[in-house]
Amino acid sequence: MIELLRTNDPVVISYIEALMRDAGLSFFVADQNMSIMEGSLGVLPRRVLVAEDDVEQARRILTDAGFADEMRDG
């Protein structure tokens, strides 16, 4: 899986999950359970990962949704 984006904002994560799900793309949000270790402070970012075969489509979707500046290179 390829990392597309990192954020501490749960609303952004939820929105991106909906975009990926609606497009039928394989994705995973890593580090969601880290809030237990950090005391639910929201300090540690969550990572949105997508299947390698879906990277280009996922990048287009995120760009169209206004997340081009937040996406990770690679």
mmCIF file with all atom_site columns, N, CA and C in Angstrom:
data_model
loop_
_atom_site.group_PDB
_atom_site.id
_atom_site.type_symbol
_atom_site.label_atom_id
_atom_site.label_alt_id
_atom_site.label_comp_id
_atom_site.label_asym_id
_atom_site.label_entity_id
_atom_site.label_seq_id
_atom_site.pdbx_PDB_ins_code
_atom_site.Cartn_x
_atom_site.Cartn_y
_atom_site.Cartn_z
_atom_site.occupancy
_atom_site.B_iso_or_equiv
_atom_site.pdbx_formal_charge
_atom_site.auth_seq_id
_atom_site.auth_comp_id
_atom_site.auth_asym_id
_atom_site.auth_atom_id
_atom_site.pdbx_PDB_model_num
ATOM 1   N N  . MET A 1 1  ? 0.853   -1.182 0.000  1.00 0.00 ? 1  MET A N  1
ATOM 2   C CA . MET A 1 1  ? 0.000   0.000  0.000  1.00 0.00 ? 1  MET A CA 1
ATOM 3   C C  . MET A 1 1  ? 0.894   1.240  0.000  1.00 0.00 ? 1  MET A C  1
ATOM 4   N N  . ILE A 1 2  ? 0.369   2.294  -0.601 1.00 0.00 ? 2  ILE A N  1
ATOM 5   C CA . ILE A 1 2  ? 1.085   3.546  -0.757 1.00 0.00 ? 2  ILE A CA 1
ATOM 6   C C  . ILE A 1 2  ? 0.407   4.617  0.094  1.00 0.00 ? 2  ILE A C  1
ATOM 7   N N  . GLU A 1 3  ? 1.214   5.375  0.837  1.00 0.00 ? 3  GLU A N  1
ATOM 8   C CA . GLU A 1 3  ? 0.668   6.455  1.657  1.00 0.00 ? 3  GLU A CA 1
ATOM 9   C C  . GLU A 1 3  ? 0.326   7.647  0.779  1.00 0.00 ? 3  GLU A C  1
ATOM 10  N N  . LEU A 1 4  ? -0.904  8.116  0.910  1.00 0.00 ? 4  LEU A N  1
ATOM 11  C CA . LEU A 1 4  ? -1.348  9.282  0.153  1.00 0.00 ? 4  LEU A CA 1
ATOM 12  C C  . LEU A 1 4  ? -1.327  10.554 0.967  1.00 0.00 ? 4  LEU A C  1
ATOM 13  N N  . LEU A 1 5  ? -1.712  10.441 2.231  1.00 0.00 ? 5  LEU A N  1
ATOM 14  C CA . LEU A 1 5  ? -1.943  11.630 3.024  1.00 0.00 ? 5  LEU A CA 1
ATOM 15  C C  . LEU A 1 5  ? -1.797  11.309 4.504  1.00 0.00 ? 5  LEU A C  1
ATOM 16  N N  . ARG A 1 6  ? -1.385  12.304 5.269  1.00 0.00 ? 6  ARG A N  1
ATOM 17  C CA . ARG A 1 6  ? -1.296  12.221 6.726  1.00 0.00 ? 6  ARG A CA 1
ATOM 18  C C  . ARG A 1 6  ? -2.009  13.411 7.325  1.00 0.00 ? 6  ARG A C  1
ATOM 19  N N  . THR A 1 7  ? -2.831  13.168 8.320  1.00 0.00 ? 7  THR A N  1
ATOM 20  C CA . THR A 1 7  ? -3.519  14.289 8.969  1.00 0.00 ? 7  THR A CA 1
ATOM 21  C C  . THR A 1 7  ? -3.947  13.916 10.388 1.00 0.00 ? 7  THR A C  1
ATOM 22  N N  . ASN A 1 8  ? -4.097  14.934 11.197 1.00 0.00 ? 8  ASN A N  1
ATOM 23  C CA . ASN A 1 8  ? -4.623  14.769 12.563 1.00 0.00 ? 8  ASN A CA 1
ATOM 24  C C  . ASN A 1 8  ? -6.126  15.033 12.602 1.00 0.00 ? 8  ASN A C  1
ATOM 25  N N  . ASP A 1 9  ? -6.676  15.507 11.507 1.00 0.00 ? 9  ASP A N  1
ATOM 26  C CA . ASP A 1 9  ? -8.070  15.937 11.461 1.00 0.00 ? 9  ASP A CA 1
ATOM 27  C C  . ASP A 1 9  ? -9.008  14.754 11.167 1.00 0.00 ? 9  ASP A C  1
ATOM 28  N N  . PRO A 1 10 ? -9.800  14.354 12.156 1.00 0.00 ? 10 PRO A N  1
ATOM 29  C CA . PRO A 1 10 ? -10.700 13.206 11.954 1.00 0.00 ? 10 PRO A CA 1
ATOM 30  C C  . PRO A 1 10 ? -11.783 13.473 10.912 1.00 0.00 ? 10 PRO A C  1
ATOM 31  N N  . VAL A 1 11 ? -12.151 14.725 10.721 1.00 0.00 ? 11 VAL A N  1
ATOM 32  C CA . VAL A 1 11 ? -13.155 15.062 9.710  1.00 0.00 ? 11 VAL A CA 1
ATOM 33  C C  . VAL A 1 11 ? -12.588 14.841 8.309  1.00 0.00 ? 11 VAL A C  1
ATOM 34  N N  . VAL A 1 12 ? -11.344 15.239 8.101  1.00 0.00 ? 12 VAL A N  1
ATOM 35  C CA . VAL A 1 12 ? -10.683 15.024 6.812  1.00 0.00 ? 12 VAL A CA 1
ATOM 36  C C  . VAL A 1 12 ? -10.563 13.527 6.534  1.00 0.00 ? 12 VAL A C  1
ATOM 37  N N  . ILE A 1 13 ? -10.152 12.767 7.543  1.00 0.00 ? 13 ILE A N  1
ATOM 38  C CA . ILE A 1 13 ? -10.028 11.313 7.385  1.00 0.00 ? 13 ILE A CA 1
ATOM 39  C C  . ILE A 1 13 ? -11.372 10.708 6.992  1.00 0.00 ? 13 ILE A C  1
ATOM 40  N N  . SER A 1 14 ? -12.419 11.107 7.669  1.00 0.00 ? 14 SER A N  1
ATOM 41  C CA . SER A 1 14 ? -13.755 10.584 7.381  1.00 0.00 ? 14 SER A CA 1
ATOM 42  C C  . SER A 1 14 ? -14.181 10.932 5.954  1.00 0.00 ? 14 SER A C  1
ATOM 43  N N  . TYR A 1 15 ? -13.912 12.147 5.532  1.00 0.00 ? 15 TYR A N  1
ATOM 44  C CA . TYR A 1 15 ? -14.265 12.584 4.177  1.00 0.00 ? 15 TYR A CA 1
ATOM 45  C C  . TYR A 1 15 ? -13.497 11.783 3.130  1.00 0.00 ? 15 TYR A C  1
ATOM 46  N N  . ILE A 1 16 ? -12.206 11.598 3.353  1.00 0.00 ? 16 ILE A N  1
ATOM 47  C CA . ILE A 1 16 ? -11.381 10.836 2.410  1.00 0.00 ? 16 ILE A CA 1
ATOM 48  C C  . ILE A 1 16 ? -11.825 9.373  2.370  1.00 0.00 ? 16 ILE A C  1
ATOM 49  N N  . GLU A 1 17 ? -12.162 8.818  3.527  1.00 0.00 ? 17 GLU A N  1
ATOM 50  C CA . GLU A 1 17 ? -12.687 7.441  3.548  1.00 0.00 ? 17 GLU A CA 1
ATOM 51  C C  . GLU A 1 17 ? -13.933 7.330  2.677  1.00 0.00 ? 17 GLU A C  1
ATOM 52  N N  . ALA A 1 18 ? -14.823 8.304  2.784  1.00 0.00 ? 18 ALA A N  1
ATOM 53  C CA . ALA A 1 18 ? -16.052 8.288  1.986  1.00 0.00 ? 18 ALA A CA 1
ATOM 54  C C  . ALA A 1 18 ? -15.733 8.395  0.490  1.00 0.00 ? 18 ALA A C  1
ATOM 55  N N  . LEU A 1 19 ? -14.786 9.265  0.135  1.00 0.00 ? 19 LEU A N  1
ATOM 56  C CA . LEU A 1 19 ? -14.395 9.410  -1.270 1.00 0.00 ? 19 LEU A CA 1
ATOM 57  C C  . LEU A 1 19 ? -13.834 8.099  -1.823 1.00 0.00 ? 19 LEU A C  1
ATOM 58  N N  . MET A 1 20 ? -12.945 7.474  -1.064 1.00 0.00 ? 20 MET A N  1
ATOM 59  C CA . MET A 1 20 ? -12.321 6.226  -1.516 1.00 0.00 ? 20 MET A CA 1
ATOM 60  C C  . MET A 1 20 ? -13.352 5.103  -1.607 1.00 0.00 ? 20 MET A C  1
ATOM 61  N N  . ARG A 1 21 ? -14.222 5.025  -0.611 1.00 0.00 ? 21 ARG A N  1
ATOM 62  C CA . ARG A 1 21 ? -15.256 3.992  -0.591 1.00 0.00 ? 21 ARG A CA 1
ATOM 63  C C  . ARG A 1 21 ? -16.216 4.168  -1.771 1.00 0.00 ? 21 ARG A C  1
ATOM 64  N N  . ASP A 1 22 ? -16.642 5.415  -2.024 1.00 0.00 ? 22 ASP A N  1
ATOM 65  C CA . ASP A 1 22 ? -17.558 5.691  -3.135 1.00 0.00 ? 22 ASP A CA 1
ATOM 66  C C  . ASP A 1 22 ? -16.938 5.338  -4.488 1.00 0.00 ? 22 ASP A C  1
ATOM 67  N N  . ALA A 1 23 ? -15.612 5.490  -4.587 1.00 0.00 ? 23 ALA A N  1
ATOM 68  C CA . ALA A 1 23 ? -14.912 5.175  -5.838 1.00 0.00 ? 23 ALA A CA 1
ATOM 69  C C  . ALA A 1 23 ? -14.601 3.687  -5.959 1.00 0.00 ? 23 ALA A C  1
ATOM 70  N N  . GLY A 1 24 ? -14.842 2.934  -4.890 1.00 0.00 ? 24 GLY A N  1
ATOM 71  C CA . GLY A 1 24 ? -14.572 1.502  -4.908 1.00 0.00 ? 24 GLY A CA 1
ATOM 72  C C  . GLY A 1 24 ? -13.096 1.162  -4.833 1.00 0.00 ? 24 GLY A C  1
ATOM 73  N N  . LEU A 1 25 ? -12.290 2.042  -4.226 1.00 0.00 ? 25 LEU A N  1
ATOM 74  C CA . LEU A 1 25 ? -10.850 1.832  -4.132 1.00 0.00 ? 25 LEU A CA 1
ATOM 75  C C  . LEU A 1 25 ? -10.480 1.100  -2.850 1.00 0.00 ? 25 LEU A C  1
ATOM 76  N N  . SER A 1 26 ? -9.415  0.319  -2.908 1.00 0.00 ? 26 SER A N  1
ATOM 77  C CA . SER A 1 26 ? -8.899  -0.375 -1.728 1.00 0.00 ? 26 SER A CA 1
ATOM 78  C C  . SER A 1 26 ? -8.028  0.594  -0.943 1.00 0.00 ? 26 SER A C  1
ATOM 79  N N  . PHE A 1 27 ? -8.387  0.842  0.314  1.00 0.00 ? 27 PHE A N  1
ATOM 80  C CA . PHE A 1 27 ? -7.632  1.778  1.137  1.00 0.00 ? 27 PHE A CA 1
ATOM 81  C C  . PHE A 1 27 ? -7.604  1.287  2.578  1.00 0.00 ? 27 PHE A C  1
ATOM 82  N N  . PHE A 1 28 ? -6.737  1.920  3.364  1.00 0.00 ? 28 PHE A N  1
ATOM 83  C CA . PHE A 1 28 ? -6.611  1.587  4.778  1.00 0.00 ? 28 PHE A CA 1
ATOM 84  C C  . PHE A 1 28 ? -6.188  2.852  5.508  1.00 0.00 ? 28 PHE A C  1
ATOM 85  N N  . VAL A 1 29 ? -6.786  3.106  6.661  1.00 0.00 ? 29 VAL A N  1
ATOM 86  C CA . VAL A 1 29 ? -6.371  4.229  7.489  1.00 0.00 ? 29 VAL A CA 1
ATOM 87  C C  . VAL A 1 29 ? -5.533  3.665  8.627  1.00 0.00 ? 29 VAL A C  1
ATOM 88  N N  . ALA A 1 30 ? -4.246  3.962  8.586  1.00 0.00 ? 30 ALA A N  1
ATOM 89  C CA . ALA A 1 30 ? -3.301  3.446  9.581  1.00 0.00 ? 30 ALA A CA 1
ATOM 90  C C  . ALA A 1 30 ? -3.224  4.396  10.769 1.00 0.00 ? 30 ALA A C  1
ATOM 91  N N  . ASP A 1 31 ? -2.883  3.839  11.901 1.00 0.00 ? 31 ASP A N  1
ATOM 92  C CA . ASP A 1 31 ? -2.639  4.586  13.145 1.00 0.00 ? 31 ASP A CA 1
ATOM 93  C C  . ASP A 1 31 ? -3.913  5.140  13.788 1.00 0.00 ? 31 ASP A C  1
ATOM 94  N N  . GLN A 1 32 ? -5.071  4.609  13.420 1.00 0.00 ? 32 GLN A N  1
ATOM 95  C CA . GLN A 1 32 ? -6.315  5.081  14.044 1.00 0.00 ? 32 GLN A CA 1
ATOM 96  C C  . GLN A 1 32 ? -6.355  4.792  15.536 1.00 0.00 ? 32 GLN A C  1
ATOM 97  N N  . ASN A 1 33 ? -5.785  3.673  15.939 1.00 0.00 ? 33 ASN A N  1
ATOM 98  C CA . ASN A 1 33 ? -5.848  3.284  17.349 1.00 0.00 ? 33 ASN A CA 1
ATOM 99  C C  . ASN A 1 33 ? -4.723  3.869  18.185 1.00 0.00 ? 33 ASN A C  1
ATOM 100 N N  . MET A 1 34 ? -3.903  4.704  17.591 1.00 0.00 ? 34 MET A N  1
ATOM 101 C CA . MET A 1 34 ? -2.818  5.338  18.341 1.00 0.00 ? 34 MET A CA 1
ATOM 102 C C  . MET A 1 34 ? -3.351  6.335  19.363 1.00 0.00 ? 34 MET A C  1
ATOM 103 N N  . SER A 1 35 ? -4.610  6.746  19.224 1.00 0.00 ? 35 SER A N  1
ATOM 104 C CA . SER A 1 35 ? -5.178  7.696  20.184 1.00 0.00 ? 35 SER A CA 1
ATOM 105 C C  . SER A 1 35 ? -5.197  7.118  21.592 1.00 0.00 ? 35 SER A C  1
ATOM 106 N N  . ILE A 1 36 ? -5.235  5.800  21.713 1.00 0.00 ? 36 ILE A N  1
ATOM 107 C CA . ILE A 1 36 ? -5.193  5.160  23.025 1.00 0.00 ? 36 ILE A CA 1
ATOM 108 C C  . ILE A 1 36 ? -3.852  5.448  23.694 1.00 0.00 ? 36 ILE A C  1
ATOM 109 N N  . MET A 1 37 ? -2.789  5.358  22.901 1.00 0.00 ? 37 MET A N  1
ATOM 110 C CA . MET A 1 37 ? -1.446  5.583  23.440 1.00 0.00 ? 37 MET A CA 1
ATOM 111 C C  . MET A 1 37 ? -1.157  7.058  23.697 1.00 0.00 ? 37 MET A C  1
ATOM 112 N N  . GLU A 1 38 ? -1.744  7.945  22.901 1.00 0.00 ? 38 GLU A N  1
ATOM 113 C CA . GLU A 1 38 ? -1.460  9.365  23.036 1.00 0.00 ? 38 GLU A CA 1
ATOM 114 C C  . GLU A 1 38 ? -2.456  10.061 23.958 1.00 0.00 ? 38 GLU A C  1
ATOM 115 N N  . GLY A 1 39 ? -3.418  9.345  24.479 1.00 0.00 ? 39 GLY A N  1
ATOM 116 C CA . GLY A 1 39 ? -4.394  9.929  25.385 1.00 0.00 ? 39 GLY A CA 1
ATOM 117 C C  . GLY A 1 39 ? -5.472  10.726 24.680 1.00 0.00 ? 39 GLY A C  1
ATOM 118 N N  . SER A 1 40 ? -5.771  10.400 23.431 1.00 0.00 ? 40 SER A N  1
ATOM 119 C CA . SER A 1 40 ? -6.820  11.054 22.628 1.00 0.00 ? 40 SER A CA 1
ATOM 120 C C  . SER A 1 40 ? -6.573  12.549 22.425 1.00 0.00 ? 40 SER A C  1
ATOM 121 N N  . LEU A 1 41 ? -5.318  12.938 22.368 1.00 0.00 ? 41 LEU A N  1
ATOM 122 C CA . LEU A 1 41 ? -4.972  14.347 22.161 1.00 0.00 ? 41 LEU A CA 1
ATOM 123 C C  . LEU A 1 41 ? -4.972  14.748 20.691 1.00 0.00 ? 41 LEU A C  1
ATOM 124 N N  . GLY A 1 42 ? -4.911  13.791 19.787 1.00 0.00 ? 42 GLY A N  1
ATOM 125 C CA . GLY A 1 42 ? -4.884  14.102 18.366 1.00 0.00 ? 42 GLY A CA 1
ATOM 126 C C  . GLY A 1 42 ? -3.529  14.560 17.880 1.00 0.00 ? 42 GLY A C  1
ATOM 127 N N  . VAL A 1 43 ? -2.481  14.189 18.594 1.00 0.00 ? 43 VAL A N  1
ATOM 128 C CA . VAL A 1 43 ? -1.127  14.614 18.250 1.00 0.00 ? 43 VAL A CA 1
ATOM 129 C C  . VAL A 1 43 ? -0.548  13.779 17.110 1.00 0.00 ? 43 VAL A C  1
ATOM 130 N N  . LEU A 1 44 ? -0.784  12.488 17.134 1.00 0.00 ? 44 LEU A N  1
ATOM 131 C CA . LEU A 1 44 ? -0.220  11.599 16.121 1.00 0.00 ? 44 LEU A CA 1
ATOM 132 C C  . LEU A 1 44 ? -1.128  11.558 14.891 1.00 0.00 ? 44 LEU A C  1
ATOM 133 N N  . PRO A 1 45 ? -0.559  11.821 13.722 1.00 0.00 ? 45 PRO A N  1
ATOM 134 C CA . PRO A 1 45 ? -1.388  11.822 12.515 1.00 0.00 ? 45 PRO A CA 1
ATOM 135 C C  . PRO A 1 45 ? -1.802  10.423 12.083 1.00 0.00 ? 45 PRO A C  1
ATOM 136 N N  . ARG A 1 46 ? -2.942  10.354 11.429 1.00 0.00 ? 46 ARG A N  1
ATOM 137 C CA . ARG A 1 46 ? -3.414  9.114  10.821 1.00 0.00 ? 46 ARG A CA 1
ATOM 138 C C  . ARG A 1 46 ? -2.952  9.136  9.374  1.00 0.00 ? 46 ARG A C  1
ATOM 139 N N  . ARG A 1 47 ? -2.674  7.972  8.806  1.00 0.00 ? 47 ARG A N  1
ATOM 140 C CA . ARG A 1 47 ? -2.185  7.872  7.432  1.00 0.00 ? 47 ARG A CA 1
ATOM 141 C C  . ARG A 1 47 ? -3.215  7.167  6.568  1.00 0.00 ? 47 ARG A C  1
ATOM 142 N N  . VAL A 1 48 ? -3.497  7.746  5.421  1.00 0.00 ? 48 VAL A N  1
ATOM 143 C CA . VAL A 1 48 ? -4.395  7.112  4.455  1.00 0.00 ? 48 VAL A CA 1
ATOM 144 C C  . VAL A 1 48 ? -3.517  6.388  3.435  1.00 0.00 ? 48 VAL A C  1
ATOM 145 N N  . LEU A 1 49 ? -3.685  5.071  3.374  1.00 0.00 ? 49 LEU A N  1
ATOM 146 C CA . LEU A 1 49 ? -2.928  4.233  2.446  1.00 0.00 ? 49 LEU A CA 1
ATOM 147 C C  . LEU A 1 49 ? -3.892  3.678  1.403  1.00 0.00 ? 49 LEU A C  1
ATOM 148 N N  . VAL A 1 50 ? -3.391  3.523  0.189  1.00 0.00 ? 50 VAL A N  1
ATOM 149 C CA . VAL A 1 50 ? -4.223  3.002  -0.885 1.00 0.00 ? 50 VAL A CA 1
ATOM 150 C C  . VAL A 1 50 ? -3.447  1.908  -1.623 1.00 0.00 ? 50 VAL A C  1
ATOM 151 N N  . ALA A 1 51 ? -4.179  0.960  -2.179 1.00 0.00 ? 51 ALA A N  1
ATOM 152 C CA . ALA A 1 51 ? -3.551  -0.123 -2.934 1.00 0.00 ? 51 ALA A CA 1
ATOM 153 C C  . ALA A 1 51 ? -2.758  0.459  -4.098 1.00 0.00 ? 51 ALA A C  1
ATOM 154 N N  . GLU A 1 52 ? -1.632  -0.157 -4.378 1.00 0.00 ? 52 GLU A N  1
ATOM 155 C CA . GLU A 1 52 ? -0.739  0.347  -5.423 1.00 0.00 ? 52 GLU A CA 1
ATOM 156 C C  . GLU A 1 52 ? -1.451  0.479  -6.776 1.00 0.00 ? 52 GLU A C  1
ATOM 157 N N  . ASP A 1 53 ? -2.347  -0.437 -7.075 1.00 0.00 ? 53 ASP A N  1
ATOM 158 C CA . ASP A 1 53 ? -3.080  -0.390 -8.344 1.00 0.00 ? 53 ASP A CA 1
ATOM 159 C C  . ASP A 1 53 ? -4.049  0.790  -8.428 1.00 0.00 ? 53 ASP A C  1
ATOM 160 N N  . ASP A 1 54 ? -4.418  1.342  -7.281 1.00 0.00 ? 54 ASP A N  1
ATOM 161 C CA . ASP A 1 54 ? -5.415  2.417  -7.234 1.00 0.00 ? 54 ASP A CA 1
ATOM 162 C C  . ASP A 1 54 ? -4.811  3.802  -6.990 1.00 0.00 ? 54 ASP A C  1
ATOM 163 N N  . VAL A 1 55 ? -3.493  3.896  -6.938 1.00 0.00 ? 55 VAL A N  1
ATOM 164 C CA . VAL A 1 55 ? -2.831  5.151  -6.551 1.00 0.00 ? 55 VAL A CA 1
ATOM 165 C C  . VAL A 1 55 ? -3.199  6.310  -7.474 1.00 0.00 ? 55 VAL A C  1
ATOM 166 N N  . GLU A 1 56 ? -3.097  6.121  -8.767 1.00 0.00 ? 56 GLU A N  1
ATOM 167 C CA . GLU A 1 56 ? -3.352  7.225  -9.707 1.00 0.00 ? 56 GLU A CA 1
ATOM 168 C C  . GLU A 1 56 ? -4.787  7.730  -9.601 1.00 0.00 ? 56 GLU A C  1
ATOM 169 N N  . GLN A 1 57 ? -5.730  6.813  -9.535 1.00 0.00 ? 57 GLN A N  1
ATOM 170 C CA . GLN A 1 57 ? -7.129  7.222  -9.415 1.00 0.00 ? 57 GLN A CA 1
ATOM 171 C C  . GLN A 1 57 ? -7.367  7.928  -8.080 1.00 0.00 ? 57 GLN A C  1
ATOM 172 N N  . ALA A 1 58 ? -6.787  7.404  -7.006 1.00 0.00 ? 58 ALA A N  1
ATOM 173 C CA . ALA A 1 58 ? -6.953  8.016  -5.686 1.00 0.00 ? 58 ALA A CA 1
ATOM 174 C C  . ALA A 1 58 ? -6.363  9.421  -5.666 1.00 0.00 ? 58 ALA A C  1
ATOM 175 N N  . ARG A 1 59 ? -5.207  9.605  -6.295 1.00 0.00 ? 59 ARG A N  1
ATOM 176 C CA . ARG A 1 59 ? -4.590  10.941 -6.357 1.00 0.00 ? 59 ARG A CA 1
ATOM 177 C C  . ARG A 1 59 ? -5.478  11.920 -7.133 1.00 0.00 ? 59 ARG A C  1
ATOM 178 N N  . ARG A 1 60 ? -6.075  11.465 -8.218 1.00 0.00 ? 60 ARG A N  1
ATOM 179 C CA . ARG A 1 60 ? -6.987  12.330 -8.978 1.00 0.00 ? 60 ARG A CA 1
ATOM 180 C C  . ARG A 1 60 ? -8.194  12.725 -8.128 1.00 0.00 ? 60 ARG A C  1
ATOM 181 N N  . ILE A 1 61 ? -8.737  11.758 -7.406 1.00 0.00 ? 61 ILE A N  1
ATOM 182 C CA . ILE A 1 61 ? -9.907  12.027 -6.558 1.00 0.00 ? 61 ILE A CA 1
ATOM 183 C C  . ILE A 1 61 ? -9.558  13.049 -5.482 1.00 0.00 ? 61 ILE A C  1
ATOM 184 N N  . LEU A 1 62 ? -8.416  12.863 -4.823 1.00 0.00 ? 62 LEU A N  1
ATOM 185 C CA . LEU A 1 62 ? -8.019  13.791 -3.762 1.00 0.00 ? 62 LEU A CA 1
ATOM 186 C C  . LEU A 1 62 ? -7.686  15.169 -4.316 1.00 0.00 ? 62 LEU A C  1
ATOM 187 N N  . THR A 1 63 ? -7.092  15.209 -5.496 1.00 0.00 ? 63 THR A N  1
ATOM 188 C CA . THR A 1 63 ? -6.801  16.497 -6.130 1.00 0.00 ? 63 THR A CA 1
ATOM 189 C C  . THR A 1 63 ? -8.101  17.224 -6.447 1.00 0.00 ? 63 THR A C  1
ATOM 190 N N  . ASP A 1 64 ? -9.057  16.512 -7.021 1.00 0.00 ? 64 ASP A N  1
ATOM 191 C CA . ASP A 1 64 ? -10.357 17.106 -7.343 1.00 0.00 ? 64 ASP A CA 1
ATOM 192 C C  . ASP A 1 64 ? -11.088 17.581 -6.087 1.00 0.00 ? 64 ASP A C  1
ATOM 193 N N  . ALA A 1 65 ? -10.846 16.920 -4.970 1.00 0.00 ? 65 ALA A N  1
ATOM 194 C CA . ALA A 1 65 ? -11.502 17.276 -3.707 1.00 0.00 ? 65 ALA A CA 1
ATOM 195 C C  . ALA A 1 65 ? -10.763 18.398 -2.967 1.00 0.00 ? 65 ALA A C  1
ATOM 196 N N  . GLY A 1 66 ? -9.636  18.860 -3.529 1.00 0.00 ? 66 GLY A N  1
ATOM 197 C CA . GLY A 1 66 ? -8.923  19.977 -2.915 1.00 0.00 ? 66 GLY A CA 1
ATOM 198 C C  . GLY A 1 66 ? -7.807  19.602 -1.964 1.00 0.00 ? 66 GLY A C  1
ATOM 199 N N  . PHE A 1 67 ? -7.351  18.351 -2.021 1.00 0.00 ? 67 PHE A N  1
ATOM 200 C CA . PHE A 1 67 ? -6.302  17.900 -1.116 1.00 0.00 ? 67 PHE A CA 1
ATOM 201 C C  . PHE A 1 67 ? -4.933  17.762 -1.789 1.00 0.00 ? 67 PHE A C  1
ATOM 202 N N  . ALA A 1 68 ? -4.736  18.392 -2.931 1.00 0.00 ? 68 ALA A N  1
ATOM 203 C CA . ALA A 1 68 ? -3.476  18.257 -3.679 1.00 0.00 ? 68 ALA A CA 1
ATOM 204 C C  . ALA A 1 68 ? -2.275  18.683 -2.840 1.00 0.00 ? 68 ALA A C  1
ATOM 205 N N  . ASP A 1 69 ? -2.390  19.749 -2.075 1.00 0.00 ? 69 ASP A N  1
ATOM 206 C CA . ASP A 1 69 ? -1.261  20.250 -1.282 1.00 0.00 ? 69 ASP A CA 1
ATOM 207 C C  . ASP A 1 69 ? -0.946  19.373 -0.079 1.00 0.00 ? 69 ASP A C  1
ATOM 208 N N  . GLU A 1 70 ? -1.914  18.601 0.391  1.00 0.00 ? 70 GLU A N  1
ATOM 209 C CA . GLU A 1 70 ? -1.715  17.751 1.556  1.00 0.00 ? 70 GLU A CA 1
ATOM 210 C C  . GLU A 1 70 ? -1.171  16.360 1.217  1.00 0.00 ? 70 GLU A C  1
ATOM 211 N N  . MET A 1 71 ? -1.226  15.979 -0.064 1.00 0.00 ? 71 MET A N  1
ATOM 212 C CA . MET A 1 71 ? -0.799  14.630 -0.446 1.00 0.00 ? 71 MET A CA 1
ATOM 213 C C  . MET A 1 71 ? 0.701   14.459 -0.326 1.00 0.00 ? 71 MET A C  1
ATOM 214 N N  . ARG A 1 72 ? 1.088   13.234 0.012  1.00 0.00 ? 72 ARG A N  1
ATOM 215 C CA . ARG A 1 72 ? 2.499   12.868 0.125  1.00 0.00 ? 72 ARG A CA 1
ATOM 216 C C  . ARG A 1 72 ? 3.051   12.550 -1.257 1.00 0.00 ? 72 ARG A C  1
ATOM 217 N N  . ASP A 1 73 ? 4.321   12.850 -1.463 1.00 0.00 ? 73 ASP A N  1
ATOM 218 C CA . ASP A 1 73 ? 4.977   12.479 -2.715 1.00 0.00 ? 73 ASP A CA 1
ATOM 219 C C  . ASP A 1 73 ? 5.330   11.003 -2.683 1.00 0.00 ? 73 ASP A C  1
ATOM 220 N N  . GLY A 1 74 ? 5.383   10.402 -3.838 1.00 0.00 ? 74 GLY A N  1
ATOM 221 C CA . GLY A 1 74 ? 5.811   9.004  -3.892 1.00 0.00 ? 74 GLY A CA 1
ATOM 222 C C  . GLY A 1 74 ? 4.877   8.143  -4.536 1.00 0.00 ? 74 GLY A C  1
#
